Short mmCIF file of C-alpha atoms and ligand atoms in Angstrom, two decimals:
data_model
loop_
_atom_site.label_atom_id
_atom_site.label_comp_id
_atom_site.label_asym_id
_atom_site.label_seq_id
_atom_site.Cartn_x
_atom_site.Cartn_y
_atom_site.Cartn_z
CA MET A 166 17.69 -89.82 -47.20
CA LYS A 167 19.91 -87.08 -45.90
CA SER A 168 23.50 -86.89 -47.05
CA ASN A 169 26.14 -85.67 -44.63
CA ARG A 170 28.59 -84.79 -47.32
CA PRO A 171 28.46 -81.06 -48.05
CA ILE A 172 29.68 -81.44 -51.64
CA LEU A 173 26.84 -83.73 -52.47
CA ARG A 174 24.34 -81.42 -50.84
CA LEU A 175 25.80 -78.45 -52.68
CA LEU A 176 25.39 -80.30 -55.92
CA MET A 177 21.82 -81.07 -55.09
CA ALA A 178 21.17 -77.46 -54.19
CA ALA A 179 22.61 -76.45 -57.53
CA ILE A 180 20.26 -78.62 -59.53
CA PRO A 181 17.83 -75.88 -60.48
CA MET A 182 20.68 -73.67 -61.69
CA LEU A 183 22.16 -76.55 -63.63
CA SER A 184 18.76 -77.22 -64.98
CA MET A 185 18.66 -73.74 -66.42
CA SER A 186 22.08 -73.77 -67.95
CA LEU A 187 21.65 -77.28 -69.27
CA SER A 188 18.09 -76.62 -70.39
CA ILE A 189 16.67 -79.46 -68.38
CA PRO A 190 12.90 -79.19 -68.73
CA SER A 191 11.38 -77.24 -65.86
CA TRP A 192 9.24 -80.12 -64.69
CA SER A 193 12.34 -81.25 -62.80
CA ILE A 194 12.01 -78.20 -60.53
CA ASP A 195 8.31 -78.61 -60.13
CA HIS A 196 8.84 -82.01 -58.76
CA GLU A 197 7.64 -81.91 -55.18
CA GLY A 198 10.54 -83.81 -53.76
CA ILE A 199 13.01 -81.29 -55.11
CA GLN A 200 11.00 -78.36 -53.84
CA GLU A 201 10.97 -79.83 -50.41
CA ARG A 202 14.69 -80.53 -50.67
CA ILE A 203 15.49 -76.93 -51.49
CA LEU A 204 13.54 -75.70 -48.49
CA GLN A 205 15.42 -78.18 -46.30
CA LEU A 206 18.74 -76.94 -47.64
CA ALA A 207 17.78 -73.40 -46.62
CA ASP A 208 17.87 -74.72 -43.07
CA ASP A 209 21.03 -76.78 -43.50
CA PRO A 210 23.63 -76.59 -40.72
CA ASP A 211 26.35 -75.74 -43.24
CA PRO A 212 26.40 -72.00 -44.10
CA ARG A 213 27.81 -72.70 -47.59
CA VAL A 214 24.80 -74.82 -48.35
CA ARG A 215 22.45 -72.14 -47.04
CA PHE A 216 24.18 -69.59 -49.26
CA GLN A 217 23.63 -71.79 -52.26
CA ALA A 218 20.01 -72.26 -51.23
CA ALA A 219 19.58 -68.47 -51.02
CA LEU A 220 20.68 -68.18 -54.64
CA THR A 221 18.52 -71.07 -55.74
CA LEU A 222 15.44 -69.63 -54.07
CA GLY A 223 15.67 -66.73 -56.49
CA GLU A 224 15.29 -69.06 -59.44
CA VAL A 225 12.22 -70.94 -58.35
CA ASP A 226 8.72 -69.97 -57.46
CA LEU A 227 7.65 -72.26 -54.69
CA PRO A 228 5.50 -71.80 -51.63
CA GLY A 229 7.53 -71.01 -48.52
CA ARG A 230 10.25 -69.38 -50.61
CA ILE A 231 10.17 -66.03 -48.76
CA GLU A 232 9.99 -67.69 -45.32
CA ALA A 233 13.05 -69.72 -46.25
CA LEU A 234 14.93 -66.58 -47.33
CA ALA A 235 13.97 -64.84 -44.08
CA GLY A 236 15.29 -67.82 -42.16
CA ILE A 237 18.61 -67.63 -43.98
CA ALA A 238 18.73 -63.89 -43.31
CA ARG A 239 18.28 -64.44 -39.58
CA LYS A 240 21.21 -66.83 -39.51
CA ASP A 241 23.64 -65.48 -42.08
CA ALA A 242 22.97 -61.79 -42.71
CA ALA A 243 26.40 -60.95 -41.29
CA ASP A 244 27.94 -62.30 -44.49
CA PRO A 245 27.79 -59.66 -47.24
CA TRP A 246 27.65 -62.38 -49.93
CA VAL A 247 24.61 -63.93 -48.36
CA ARG A 248 22.98 -60.51 -48.10
CA ARG A 249 23.59 -59.96 -51.78
CA ALA A 250 22.17 -63.40 -52.61
CA ILE A 251 19.07 -62.68 -50.54
CA LEU A 252 18.58 -59.23 -52.08
CA SER A 253 18.75 -60.62 -55.58
CA SER A 254 16.49 -63.57 -54.77
CA ILE A 255 13.70 -61.56 -53.13
CA GLY A 256 12.57 -60.14 -56.44
CA SER A 257 9.37 -58.17 -56.12
CA ASP A 258 8.47 -59.69 -52.74
CA THR A 259 10.30 -57.06 -50.66
CA VAL A 260 7.36 -56.16 -48.46
CA GLU A 261 6.38 -59.76 -47.82
CA PHE A 262 9.96 -60.55 -46.88
CA LEU A 263 10.11 -57.65 -44.41
CA GLU A 264 6.73 -58.59 -42.96
CA ILE A 265 8.08 -62.03 -42.14
CA LEU A 266 11.55 -60.96 -41.03
CA ILE A 267 10.78 -57.92 -38.90
CA PRO A 268 8.57 -59.35 -36.13
CA GLU A 269 11.04 -62.12 -35.42
CA VAL A 270 14.32 -60.40 -35.97
CA GLY A 271 15.32 -60.60 -32.30
CA ASP A 272 18.55 -58.84 -31.42
CA SER A 273 19.75 -56.59 -34.15
CA THR A 274 23.08 -57.30 -35.77
CA GLU A 275 24.95 -55.22 -38.27
CA GLY A 276 24.05 -57.51 -41.17
CA ILE A 277 20.33 -57.75 -40.44
CA ASP A 278 20.23 -54.02 -39.77
CA SER A 279 21.65 -53.08 -43.12
CA LEU A 280 19.38 -55.57 -44.89
CA ILE A 281 16.26 -54.15 -43.22
CA GLU A 282 17.26 -50.55 -43.82
CA GLU A 283 18.18 -51.15 -47.45
CA LEU A 284 14.94 -52.96 -48.22
CA SER A 285 12.85 -50.36 -46.42
CA LYS A 286 14.57 -47.71 -48.48
CA LEU A 287 13.67 -49.68 -51.58
CA VAL A 288 10.01 -49.63 -50.55
CA GLY A 289 10.27 -45.87 -50.10
CA THR A 290 11.79 -45.27 -53.53
CA LYS A 291 8.80 -46.99 -55.15
CA GLY A 292 6.34 -44.71 -53.35
CA GLN A 293 3.49 -47.28 -53.30
CA THR A 294 0.93 -46.42 -50.64
CA GLU A 295 -0.13 -50.00 -49.98
CA ASP A 296 3.46 -51.20 -49.54
CA ILE A 297 4.26 -48.37 -47.16
CA ARG A 298 1.09 -49.06 -45.21
CA ARG A 299 2.01 -52.74 -44.82
CA LEU A 300 5.52 -51.86 -43.70
CA LEU A 301 4.22 -49.42 -41.09
CA ALA A 302 1.82 -52.09 -39.86
CA ALA A 303 4.70 -54.57 -39.58
CA ILE A 304 6.70 -52.31 -37.26
CA GLY A 305 3.57 -51.54 -35.22
CA GLN A 306 3.53 -55.06 -33.80
CA PRO A 307 4.33 -55.33 -30.10
CA SER A 308 7.35 -57.62 -30.61
CA VAL A 309 9.18 -55.05 -32.73
CA LYS A 310 11.69 -53.05 -30.73
CA GLU A 311 12.56 -49.40 -31.23
CA PRO A 312 15.95 -49.90 -32.95
CA VAL A 313 14.30 -52.03 -35.65
CA GLN A 314 11.45 -49.55 -36.03
CA MET A 315 14.04 -46.82 -36.50
CA LEU A 316 15.83 -48.81 -39.22
CA VAL A 317 12.62 -49.20 -41.17
CA LEU A 318 11.55 -45.60 -40.72
CA ASP A 319 14.97 -44.19 -41.56
CA GLY A 320 15.14 -46.36 -44.67
CA LEU A 321 11.61 -45.44 -45.68
CA SER A 322 12.27 -41.75 -45.18
CA GLU A 323 15.44 -41.89 -47.25
CA GLY A 324 13.65 -43.83 -49.97
CA LEU A 325 10.76 -41.38 -50.12
CA GLU A 326 13.28 -38.59 -50.48
CA LEU A 327 14.61 -40.33 -53.58
CA PHE A 328 11.10 -41.05 -54.82
CA GLY A 329 10.59 -37.31 -54.65
CA GLY A 330 7.01 -37.14 -55.88
CA MET A 331 3.62 -37.25 -54.27
CA VAL A 332 2.52 -40.65 -52.99
CA ALA A 333 -0.81 -41.52 -54.61
CA ASN A 334 -3.66 -41.62 -52.06
CA GLY A 335 -1.14 -40.62 -49.38
CA GLY A 336 -4.05 -39.67 -47.11
CA GLU A 337 -4.48 -43.37 -46.39
CA LEU A 338 -1.19 -43.26 -44.53
CA ALA A 339 -2.47 -40.62 -42.14
CA ALA A 340 -3.83 -43.10 -39.60
CA PRO A 341 -0.72 -45.27 -39.18
CA LEU A 342 1.51 -42.18 -39.24
CA ALA A 343 -0.61 -40.39 -36.65
CA ASP A 344 0.17 -43.25 -34.23
CA LEU A 345 3.88 -42.86 -34.83
CA LEU A 346 3.65 -39.09 -34.46
CA VAL A 347 2.60 -39.52 -30.85
CA ASN A 348 4.97 -42.41 -30.13
CA PRO A 349 6.69 -42.11 -26.73
CA SER A 350 10.12 -42.18 -28.39
CA GLU A 351 11.34 -38.79 -29.53
CA LYS A 352 13.48 -40.36 -32.27
CA ILE A 353 10.49 -42.19 -33.73
CA ARG A 354 8.36 -39.06 -33.63
CA GLY A 355 11.13 -37.15 -35.37
CA VAL A 356 11.44 -39.50 -38.32
CA ALA A 357 7.64 -39.94 -38.46
CA VAL A 358 7.36 -36.20 -39.05
CA GLU A 359 9.88 -36.54 -41.88
CA ILE A 360 7.92 -39.35 -43.50
CA ALA A 361 4.60 -37.61 -43.03
CA SER A 362 5.94 -34.45 -44.64
CA LYS A 363 7.01 -36.48 -47.66
CA ALA A 364 4.06 -38.86 -47.96
CA LEU A 365 0.98 -36.98 -46.82
CA PRO A 366 -0.58 -34.49 -49.21
CA GLN A 367 -0.79 -31.07 -47.53
CA ASP A 368 -4.48 -30.82 -48.27
CA SER A 369 -5.49 -34.15 -46.76
CA PRO A 370 -8.21 -33.74 -44.14
CA GLU A 371 -6.40 -36.02 -41.69
CA LEU A 372 -3.31 -33.86 -41.80
CA ASP A 373 -5.40 -30.75 -41.48
CA THR A 374 -6.94 -32.00 -38.25
CA LEU A 375 -3.54 -32.96 -36.88
CA ILE A 376 -2.15 -29.49 -37.53
CA SER A 377 -5.17 -27.74 -36.06
CA GLU A 378 -4.73 -29.77 -32.89
CA GLN A 379 -1.08 -28.79 -32.56
CA ILE A 380 -1.80 -25.11 -33.15
CA ALA A 381 -4.50 -25.17 -30.48
CA ARG A 382 -2.18 -26.86 -27.98
CA LEU A 383 0.53 -24.31 -28.64
CA GLU A 384 -1.81 -21.35 -28.42
CA ASN A 385 -3.11 -22.51 -25.07
CA ARG A 386 0.34 -23.69 -24.01
CA GLU A 387 -1.23 -26.88 -22.76
CA GLY A 388 0.12 -30.40 -22.62
CA GLU A 389 3.44 -31.95 -21.78
CA ASN A 390 5.53 -31.80 -24.86
CA LEU A 391 4.94 -28.51 -26.63
CA SER A 392 8.28 -28.72 -28.42
CA GLN A 393 7.01 -31.82 -30.20
CA SER A 394 3.90 -29.96 -31.34
CA ALA A 395 6.14 -27.17 -32.61
CA LYS A 396 8.12 -29.72 -34.63
CA MET A 397 4.95 -31.25 -36.05
CA LEU A 398 3.89 -27.92 -37.48
CA ARG A 399 6.29 -28.50 -40.34
CA LEU A 400 3.63 -30.76 -41.83
CA GLY A 401 1.60 -27.65 -42.64
CA SER A 402 2.15 -25.03 -45.31
CA TYR A 403 4.08 -21.92 -44.30
CA ASP A 404 0.99 -19.71 -44.45
CA ARG A 405 -0.89 -22.09 -42.22
CA VAL A 406 1.68 -22.34 -39.43
CA SER A 407 3.84 -19.21 -39.57
CA GLY A 408 1.64 -17.27 -37.14
CA ALA A 409 1.85 -19.94 -34.48
CA LEU A 410 5.60 -20.32 -34.98
CA SER A 411 6.26 -16.63 -34.73
CA GLU A 412 4.27 -16.53 -31.49
CA LEU A 413 6.64 -19.21 -30.12
CA LEU A 414 9.68 -16.98 -30.62
CA THR A 415 8.57 -14.44 -28.03
CA SER A 416 10.18 -14.32 -24.61
CA GLN A 417 7.14 -16.11 -23.21
CA SER A 418 8.52 -19.37 -24.63
CA HIS A 419 11.22 -21.26 -22.85
CA GLU A 420 14.51 -21.91 -24.59
CA ALA A 421 13.75 -25.45 -25.82
CA LEU A 422 10.43 -24.36 -27.29
CA GLN A 423 12.07 -21.46 -29.13
CA VAL A 424 14.67 -23.88 -30.47
CA ALA A 425 11.96 -26.29 -31.70
CA ALA A 426 10.06 -23.46 -33.38
CA LEU A 427 13.24 -22.28 -35.12
CA GLU A 428 13.97 -25.80 -36.29
CA THR A 429 10.54 -25.97 -37.89
CA LEU A 430 10.83 -22.50 -39.42
CA SER A 431 14.14 -23.46 -41.01
CA THR A 432 12.42 -26.17 -43.08
CA TYR A 433 10.61 -23.52 -45.15
CA ASP A 434 12.33 -21.44 -47.76
CA HIS A 435 9.71 -18.72 -47.59
CA PRO A 436 11.20 -15.19 -47.46
CA GLY A 437 9.17 -14.54 -44.29
CA VAL A 438 11.43 -16.90 -42.29
CA GLY A 439 14.36 -14.50 -42.06
CA LYS A 440 12.18 -11.56 -41.15
CA THR A 441 10.35 -13.49 -38.41
CA ILE A 442 13.65 -14.48 -36.81
CA ILE A 443 15.10 -10.97 -37.04
CA ASP A 444 11.95 -9.42 -35.54
CA HIS A 445 12.20 -11.67 -32.49
CA TRP A 446 15.95 -11.55 -32.04
CA SER A 447 16.05 -9.71 -28.71
CA GLN A 448 13.55 -12.10 -27.20
CA LEU A 449 15.48 -15.26 -27.95
CA ALA A 450 17.30 -17.19 -25.24
CA PRO A 451 21.05 -17.88 -25.79
CA LYS A 452 20.82 -21.31 -27.45
CA ALA A 453 17.97 -20.12 -29.65
CA LYS A 454 20.13 -17.14 -30.68
CA ILE A 455 22.95 -19.41 -31.79
CA GLN A 456 20.53 -21.53 -33.78
CA ALA A 457 18.85 -18.46 -35.24
CA LEU A 458 22.22 -17.21 -36.52
CA ASP A 459 22.94 -20.59 -38.08
CA ILE A 460 19.60 -20.53 -39.87
CA LEU A 461 20.08 -16.97 -41.08
CA MET A 462 23.55 -17.68 -42.39
CA ALA A 463 22.63 -20.94 -44.11
CA ARG A 464 20.89 -19.38 -47.10
CA GLN A 465 21.88 -16.59 -49.41
CA ASP A 466 18.65 -14.61 -49.08
CA ARG A 467 18.59 -14.88 -45.29
CA ALA A 468 22.27 -13.99 -44.92
CA MET A 469 21.45 -10.86 -46.89
CA GLN A 470 18.49 -10.10 -44.62
CA LEU A 471 20.78 -10.52 -41.61
CA LEU A 472 23.34 -8.07 -42.97
CA VAL A 473 20.69 -5.52 -43.90
CA ALA A 474 19.24 -5.81 -40.39
CA ILE A 475 22.67 -5.17 -38.88
CA GLU A 476 23.20 -2.24 -41.22
CA SER A 477 19.94 -0.64 -40.17
CA GLU A 478 20.77 -1.42 -36.52
CA GLU A 479 17.70 -3.58 -36.21
CA MET A 480 20.12 -6.27 -35.05
CA PRO A 481 23.38 -5.69 -33.16
CA GLY A 482 26.61 -6.14 -35.15
CA ASN A 483 28.48 -7.56 -32.15
CA ILE A 484 26.68 -10.90 -32.41
CA LEU A 485 28.95 -11.93 -35.25
CA ASP A 486 32.18 -13.27 -33.82
CA SER A 487 35.26 -13.34 -36.01
CA GLN A 488 34.45 -16.81 -37.30
CA ARG A 489 31.02 -15.77 -38.54
CA GLN A 490 32.39 -12.55 -39.97
CA THR A 491 34.99 -14.51 -41.93
CA LEU A 492 32.27 -16.82 -43.22
CA LEU A 493 30.17 -13.92 -44.43
CA LEU A 494 33.15 -12.13 -45.98
CA GLY A 495 33.95 -15.25 -47.97
CA TYR A 496 30.32 -16.14 -48.70
CA PRO A 497 29.86 -18.05 -51.97
CA ASP A 498 27.36 -15.44 -53.14
CA SER A 499 29.28 -12.29 -54.00
CA ALA A 500 26.38 -9.92 -53.21
CA VAL A 501 26.45 -11.18 -49.60
CA ALA A 502 30.25 -11.04 -49.40
CA ASP A 503 30.27 -7.46 -50.74
CA LYS A 504 27.59 -6.36 -48.31
CA ALA A 505 29.57 -7.94 -45.45
CA LYS A 506 32.71 -6.05 -46.48
CA GLN A 507 30.81 -2.79 -46.61
CA ILE A 508 29.13 -3.30 -43.24
CA PHE A 509 32.05 -4.60 -41.22
CA SER A 510 34.18 -1.63 -42.24
CA THR A 511 31.60 0.92 -41.11
CA LEU A 512 29.99 -0.87 -38.20
CA SER A 513 28.96 1.92 -35.90
CA THR A 514 29.96 1.38 -32.30
CA ASP A 515 29.97 3.59 -29.29
CA GLU A 516 33.59 2.59 -28.76
CA ASP A 517 36.32 5.15 -28.28
CA PRO A 518 38.98 4.22 -30.86
CA GLU A 519 41.52 6.38 -28.98
CA LEU A 520 41.26 4.20 -25.88
CA TYR A 521 43.35 1.43 -27.42
CA ASN A 522 46.16 3.84 -28.29
CA GLN A 523 46.27 5.08 -24.70
CA TYR A 524 47.04 1.53 -23.54
CA ALA A 525 48.85 0.17 -26.60
CA GLU A 526 52.26 0.21 -24.89
CA ALA A 527 50.93 -2.23 -22.24
CA VAL A 528 51.37 -4.93 -24.88
CA THR A 529 55.16 -4.52 -24.99
CA LEU A 530 55.91 -3.26 -21.46
CA GLU A 531 57.16 -5.92 -19.11
CA GLY A 532 54.49 -6.67 -16.50
CA ASP A 533 54.74 -7.60 -12.85
CA ARG A 534 52.56 -10.62 -12.27
CA GLU A 535 52.04 -10.05 -8.54
CA LYS A 536 50.93 -6.44 -8.99
CA GLY A 537 48.65 -7.58 -11.78
CA LYS A 538 47.07 -10.14 -9.50
CA LYS A 539 46.17 -7.42 -7.02
CA ILE A 540 44.35 -5.42 -9.72
CA TYR A 541 42.61 -8.57 -10.90
CA LEU A 542 41.37 -9.37 -7.41
CA GLU A 543 39.93 -5.88 -7.09
CA ARG A 544 38.24 -5.63 -10.47
CA CYS A 545 37.66 -8.98 -12.09
CA THR A 546 36.89 -11.74 -9.56
CA GLN A 547 33.21 -10.83 -9.51
CA CYS A 548 32.98 -12.71 -12.81
CA HIS A 549 36.29 -14.48 -13.42
CA ILE A 550 38.09 -17.09 -11.38
CA ALA A 551 41.82 -17.02 -10.69
CA GLU A 552 43.81 -19.38 -8.51
CA GLY A 553 40.71 -20.65 -6.77
CA GLN A 554 39.34 -17.20 -5.96
CA GLY A 555 36.34 -15.43 -7.42
CA GLN A 556 33.11 -16.38 -9.16
CA GLN A 557 32.81 -17.72 -12.63
CA LEU A 558 30.27 -15.89 -14.70
CA GLY A 559 32.45 -15.21 -17.73
CA PRO A 560 34.30 -17.85 -19.71
CA ASP A 561 36.84 -20.19 -18.22
CA TRP A 562 40.41 -18.98 -18.80
CA SER A 563 41.42 -22.38 -20.10
CA GLY A 564 39.19 -21.83 -23.14
CA LEU A 565 40.33 -18.27 -23.71
CA LYS A 566 39.63 -16.94 -27.20
CA SER A 567 41.88 -13.89 -26.80
CA ASN A 568 45.29 -15.48 -27.04
CA THR A 569 47.74 -12.64 -27.62
CA ARG A 570 48.39 -9.61 -25.45
CA GLU A 571 46.80 -7.45 -28.17
CA THR A 572 43.55 -9.41 -28.26
CA LEU A 573 43.46 -9.64 -24.45
CA LEU A 574 43.80 -5.89 -24.24
CA THR A 575 41.07 -5.41 -26.84
CA SER A 576 38.73 -7.76 -24.93
CA ILE A 577 39.24 -5.77 -21.75
CA LEU A 578 38.87 -2.32 -23.30
CA TYR A 579 36.03 -3.18 -25.70
CA PRO A 580 33.90 -5.91 -24.10
CA ASN A 581 31.01 -5.30 -26.51
CA ARG A 582 32.96 -5.77 -29.69
CA SER A 583 31.85 -9.37 -30.00
CA VAL A 584 29.43 -10.90 -27.52
CA ASP A 585 28.73 -14.56 -27.19
CA PRO A 586 24.91 -15.03 -26.97
CA GLY A 587 25.41 -16.78 -23.63
CA PHE A 588 26.91 -13.60 -22.15
CA THR A 589 24.64 -10.84 -23.31
CA ASN A 590 22.94 -8.94 -20.58
CA TYR A 591 19.14 -9.33 -20.53
CA ILE A 592 16.69 -6.95 -18.94
CA LEU A 593 13.47 -8.13 -17.36
CA GLU A 594 10.52 -6.22 -16.03
CA THR A 595 7.92 -7.94 -13.87
CA VAL A 596 4.20 -7.23 -14.01
CA ASP A 597 4.74 -5.31 -10.75
CA GLY A 598 7.32 -3.08 -12.40
CA ASP A 599 10.48 -4.58 -10.80
CA ILE A 600 13.53 -4.61 -13.02
CA PHE A 601 16.16 -7.37 -13.10
CA THR A 602 19.24 -7.78 -15.28
CA GLY A 603 21.79 -10.50 -15.95
CA ILE A 604 22.71 -13.23 -18.38
CA LEU A 605 19.82 -15.61 -19.10
CA ALA A 606 21.31 -18.56 -17.23
CA PHE A 607 18.14 -20.65 -17.46
CA SER A 608 15.00 -20.40 -19.55
CA GLY A 609 12.49 -23.05 -18.52
CA PRO A 610 8.77 -23.55 -19.03
CA ASN A 611 7.82 -22.05 -15.66
CA SER A 612 10.67 -19.74 -14.67
CA VAL A 613 13.82 -17.98 -15.81
CA VAL A 614 17.07 -17.29 -13.97
CA LEU A 615 19.06 -14.09 -14.48
CA ARG A 616 22.61 -14.27 -13.17
CA ARG A 617 25.04 -11.47 -12.47
CA GLY A 618 28.60 -11.00 -11.20
CA GLY A 619 29.37 -12.01 -7.64
CA ALA A 620 27.23 -15.16 -7.98
CA GLU A 621 24.06 -13.16 -7.60
CA GLU A 622 20.99 -14.47 -9.31
CA ASP A 623 17.24 -14.10 -9.41
CA THR A 624 14.61 -16.66 -10.32
CA ILE A 625 11.51 -15.11 -11.80
CA LEU A 626 8.30 -16.99 -12.49
CA ARG A 627 7.19 -16.75 -16.08
CA LYS A 628 3.73 -15.65 -15.12
CA ASN A 629 5.24 -12.55 -13.49
CA ILE A 630 7.22 -11.47 -16.56
CA GLU A 631 6.00 -8.40 -18.39
CA TYR A 632 9.01 -7.89 -20.61
CA LEU A 633 12.24 -9.80 -21.28
CA GLU A 634 14.78 -8.74 -23.88
CA ASP A 635 18.51 -8.66 -24.32
CA THR A 636 20.36 -5.36 -24.07
CA LYS A 637 22.64 -6.36 -26.98
CA LYS A 638 25.62 -5.65 -24.69
CA SER A 639 27.99 -7.99 -22.89
CA ILE A 640 27.49 -8.27 -19.17
CA MET A 641 31.20 -7.47 -18.86
CA PRO A 642 31.18 -3.74 -18.18
CA THR A 643 33.09 -1.08 -20.08
CA ASN A 644 35.36 1.33 -18.17
CA LEU A 645 37.09 -1.45 -16.25
CA GLU A 646 40.39 0.28 -17.11
CA VAL A 647 39.52 3.59 -15.47
CA GLY A 648 42.30 4.70 -13.16
CA LEU A 649 44.83 2.19 -14.51
CA SER A 650 48.13 3.32 -16.08
CA PRO A 651 49.57 1.48 -19.09
CA GLN A 652 52.06 -0.12 -16.69
CA ASP A 653 49.16 -1.33 -14.48
CA MET A 654 47.53 -2.78 -17.58
CA ALA A 655 50.78 -4.54 -18.52
CA ASP A 656 50.87 -6.06 -15.02
CA LEU A 657 47.26 -7.23 -15.39
CA LEU A 658 47.96 -8.78 -18.81
CA SER A 659 51.01 -10.58 -17.43
CA PHE A 660 48.89 -12.07 -14.67
CA ILE A 661 46.07 -13.20 -16.98
CA GLU A 662 48.53 -14.76 -19.39
CA THR A 663 49.65 -17.17 -16.69
CA LEU A 664 46.09 -18.36 -16.04
CA LYS A 665 45.56 -20.21 -19.30
C1 HEC B 177 30.37 -8.36 -14.56
C2 HEC B 177 31.15 -9.48 -14.96
C3 HEC B 177 32.55 -9.29 -15.47
C4 HEC B 177 33.57 -8.55 -14.94
C5 HEC B 177 33.54 -7.68 -13.72
C6 HEC B 177 34.72 -8.79 -15.78
N1 HEC B 177 34.40 -9.63 -16.79
FE1 HEC B 177 35.61 -10.23 -18.27
N2 HEC B 177 34.11 -11.21 -19.12
C7 HEC B 177 32.86 -11.35 -18.61
C8 HEC B 177 32.04 -12.09 -19.52
C9 HEC B 177 30.59 -12.45 -19.31
C10 HEC B 177 32.86 -12.38 -20.62
C11 HEC B 177 32.46 -13.11 -21.93
C12 HEC B 177 32.18 -11.98 -22.85
C13 HEC B 177 31.51 -12.20 -24.12
O1 HEC B 177 31.68 -13.20 -24.84
O2 HEC B 177 30.80 -11.25 -24.41
C14 HEC B 177 34.15 -11.81 -20.34
C15 HEC B 177 35.23 -11.90 -21.19
C16 HEC B 177 36.50 -11.48 -20.90
C17 HEC B 177 37.64 -11.65 -21.73
C18 HEC B 177 37.65 -12.31 -23.10
C19 HEC B 177 37.71 -13.79 -22.91
C20 HEC B 177 37.96 -14.54 -24.19
O3 HEC B 177 37.62 -15.74 -24.22
O4 HEC B 177 38.49 -13.97 -25.13
C21 HEC B 177 38.71 -11.11 -21.08
C22 HEC B 177 40.15 -11.08 -21.54
C23 HEC B 177 38.21 -10.59 -19.83
N3 HEC B 177 36.85 -10.83 -19.76
C24 HEC B 177 38.99 -9.98 -18.89
C25 HEC B 177 38.48 -9.35 -17.78
C26 HEC B 177 39.28 -8.62 -16.86
C27 HEC B 177 40.79 -8.46 -16.96
C28 HEC B 177 38.44 -8.11 -15.94
C29 HEC B 177 38.80 -7.22 -14.81
C30 HEC B 177 39.53 -6.03 -15.15
C31 HEC B 177 37.11 -8.55 -16.28
N4 HEC B 177 37.17 -9.31 -17.39
C32 HEC B 177 35.96 -8.23 -15.56
C33 HEC B 177 32.40 -10.84 -17.43
C34 HEC B 177 33.09 -9.97 -16.64
#
C-alpha cells in the first residue's frame, strides 16, 4: 500500500528516529517490511522524502543501505542539506559508497563533484593502503571519465598531504599508480606523481624500477614525452636524480624540458638545487630563465645563493628587473635584504655614468616630433615598429615599461641595465665552427631559432650545435646615441612618447 500523501510518508520515514527518541524496542526497525519501506522511500519522487530517508539510513544497518544513499546522491547532491545528510549517514563505509557511486555518476554536477572530492580526501587523510587501492581501482574502470578521476585523485592527494605520514605497505600501491603515471592525460599524470610521492616509500623496489626507467630514457633522450619523465624524477631522492636533472639544464635540452627539470628540482630543499641552477644559468632558454629566477627567489637560502653569485659575477646583475630588486630589498629575511642593499649599490657595470648627464637636458627640452621620427626611422626600426613601419624584435610600445622621459632616456642610453630574459642575446657555435647570434626565439626538441634585428633569423638543428649560451647582454645595442645632440634626443623622445 503506497500512500500519495507526503506528510504520511515523511512520518513513516521518521519511524526509526522516533523509535530512538521514544525508546521503541529495536525489533521494530528489524522488521522486514519497514526495512523495505525505508529503501523505497530513498527512491521516492518527493525530494523531501528522500532527504528524510538519507538521514534515516544513517540510523539503521540494513542491506542495500549504501546503494540507497548513492542513489539519493545521484539525484539530490545539488542540495547542500542532502549532501550533509549523506555524509553523516555514510559512517565508516566511505570507500564502499564511492565504489558504488563513481562508476555510475554520469555527468558531473557541482554537488556530486564536491561530494566525491570531499570523500576521497577523507580516504586520503586516513592513509589506509587497502582503501586507497580500492579507490584507485574504482576510477580505473572504463566508464569513469577524466573529470571524475581528477576529483578523486585531487581529493586523495590533498588528504594524503593532511595525513602527512608514511602509508603502511605503500609499495602495494605501486602497480595501480604506475598505470596512472603513464595515463594519456597530462593532468592525471601530474596528480599521480603527487600521490606517488606521498604514498610510495622511496625505497620500494617498484618505485626504484620506475625511476631507473625514467633516468635511462632521459639519458638516451628517447621517447615522446621526456618532460613527463623529468617530472616523474621527483619520486626519487635528491641524490638519486640530481645528476640526471642537472644534465637536463644544459643547452642541449629544449625549453620545455628545461622547464620540467626545473620544476622537479624545485621540489627538493637540498642546498645543491640553487647551485645547479646557477651553474647552468647561461644555458637556459628564456622561459626557463624566468622560472629559474622564481625558484631561486622563493627560498631564503637560494635567494642568498643568487645574490652571492651576482656579487661574484658568476651571474649577471642585469637579470633582476626593478620588481625583483624591490622584492629582494624587502625580503623577509634580513640577511638577504642586507646583501641585496650592498650589492645593488655597488653593482659593477661597464656603463659610463657621465653619458646620462650629457643628455640629461633632453628630458626638459621641447622636442620636435617630426624630426624625432626621422632619427627613429634611421636607427630603431630594425627592432621597433612605429606607425606601421619597421620590424618588431623588441617589446611592443603599447606595453612600454619606461614611462617617463627620464626612464625612456635611460633605456636608450643603457640598454643592458635590466634585460628581460626574452631579449638577451645568445651566441651559438655549430660543430663546423659557424657562429650565430640573436635572441632565442624558439627552443624545440630538434632545432633552435636565433632572431636578430631586421627580421633576420637562423634555424639551427640541435645536432649541429656545439655551444649555446647567452651573452648576458640585451640585443639592443649600446652607442645608439652616437652623433646625436641633446636636442636630437629630445626630438626622439617626443616621437616615442606619442607611440604608446
Ligand atoms: C637590435 C635591436 C634593437 C635596436 C636597433 C633598438 N632596440 Fe630598443 N629594444 C630592443 C630590445 C630587444 C628591447 C627590450 C630590451 C630588454 O628588455 O632588454 C628594447 C628596449 C627598448 C626600450 C625600453 C622599452 C621598455 O619597455 O621600457 C626603449 C625605450 C628602446 N628600446 C628604444 C629604442 C630606440 C629609441 C632605438 C633607436 C635609437 C632602439 N630602441 C633601437 C631592441 C632594439
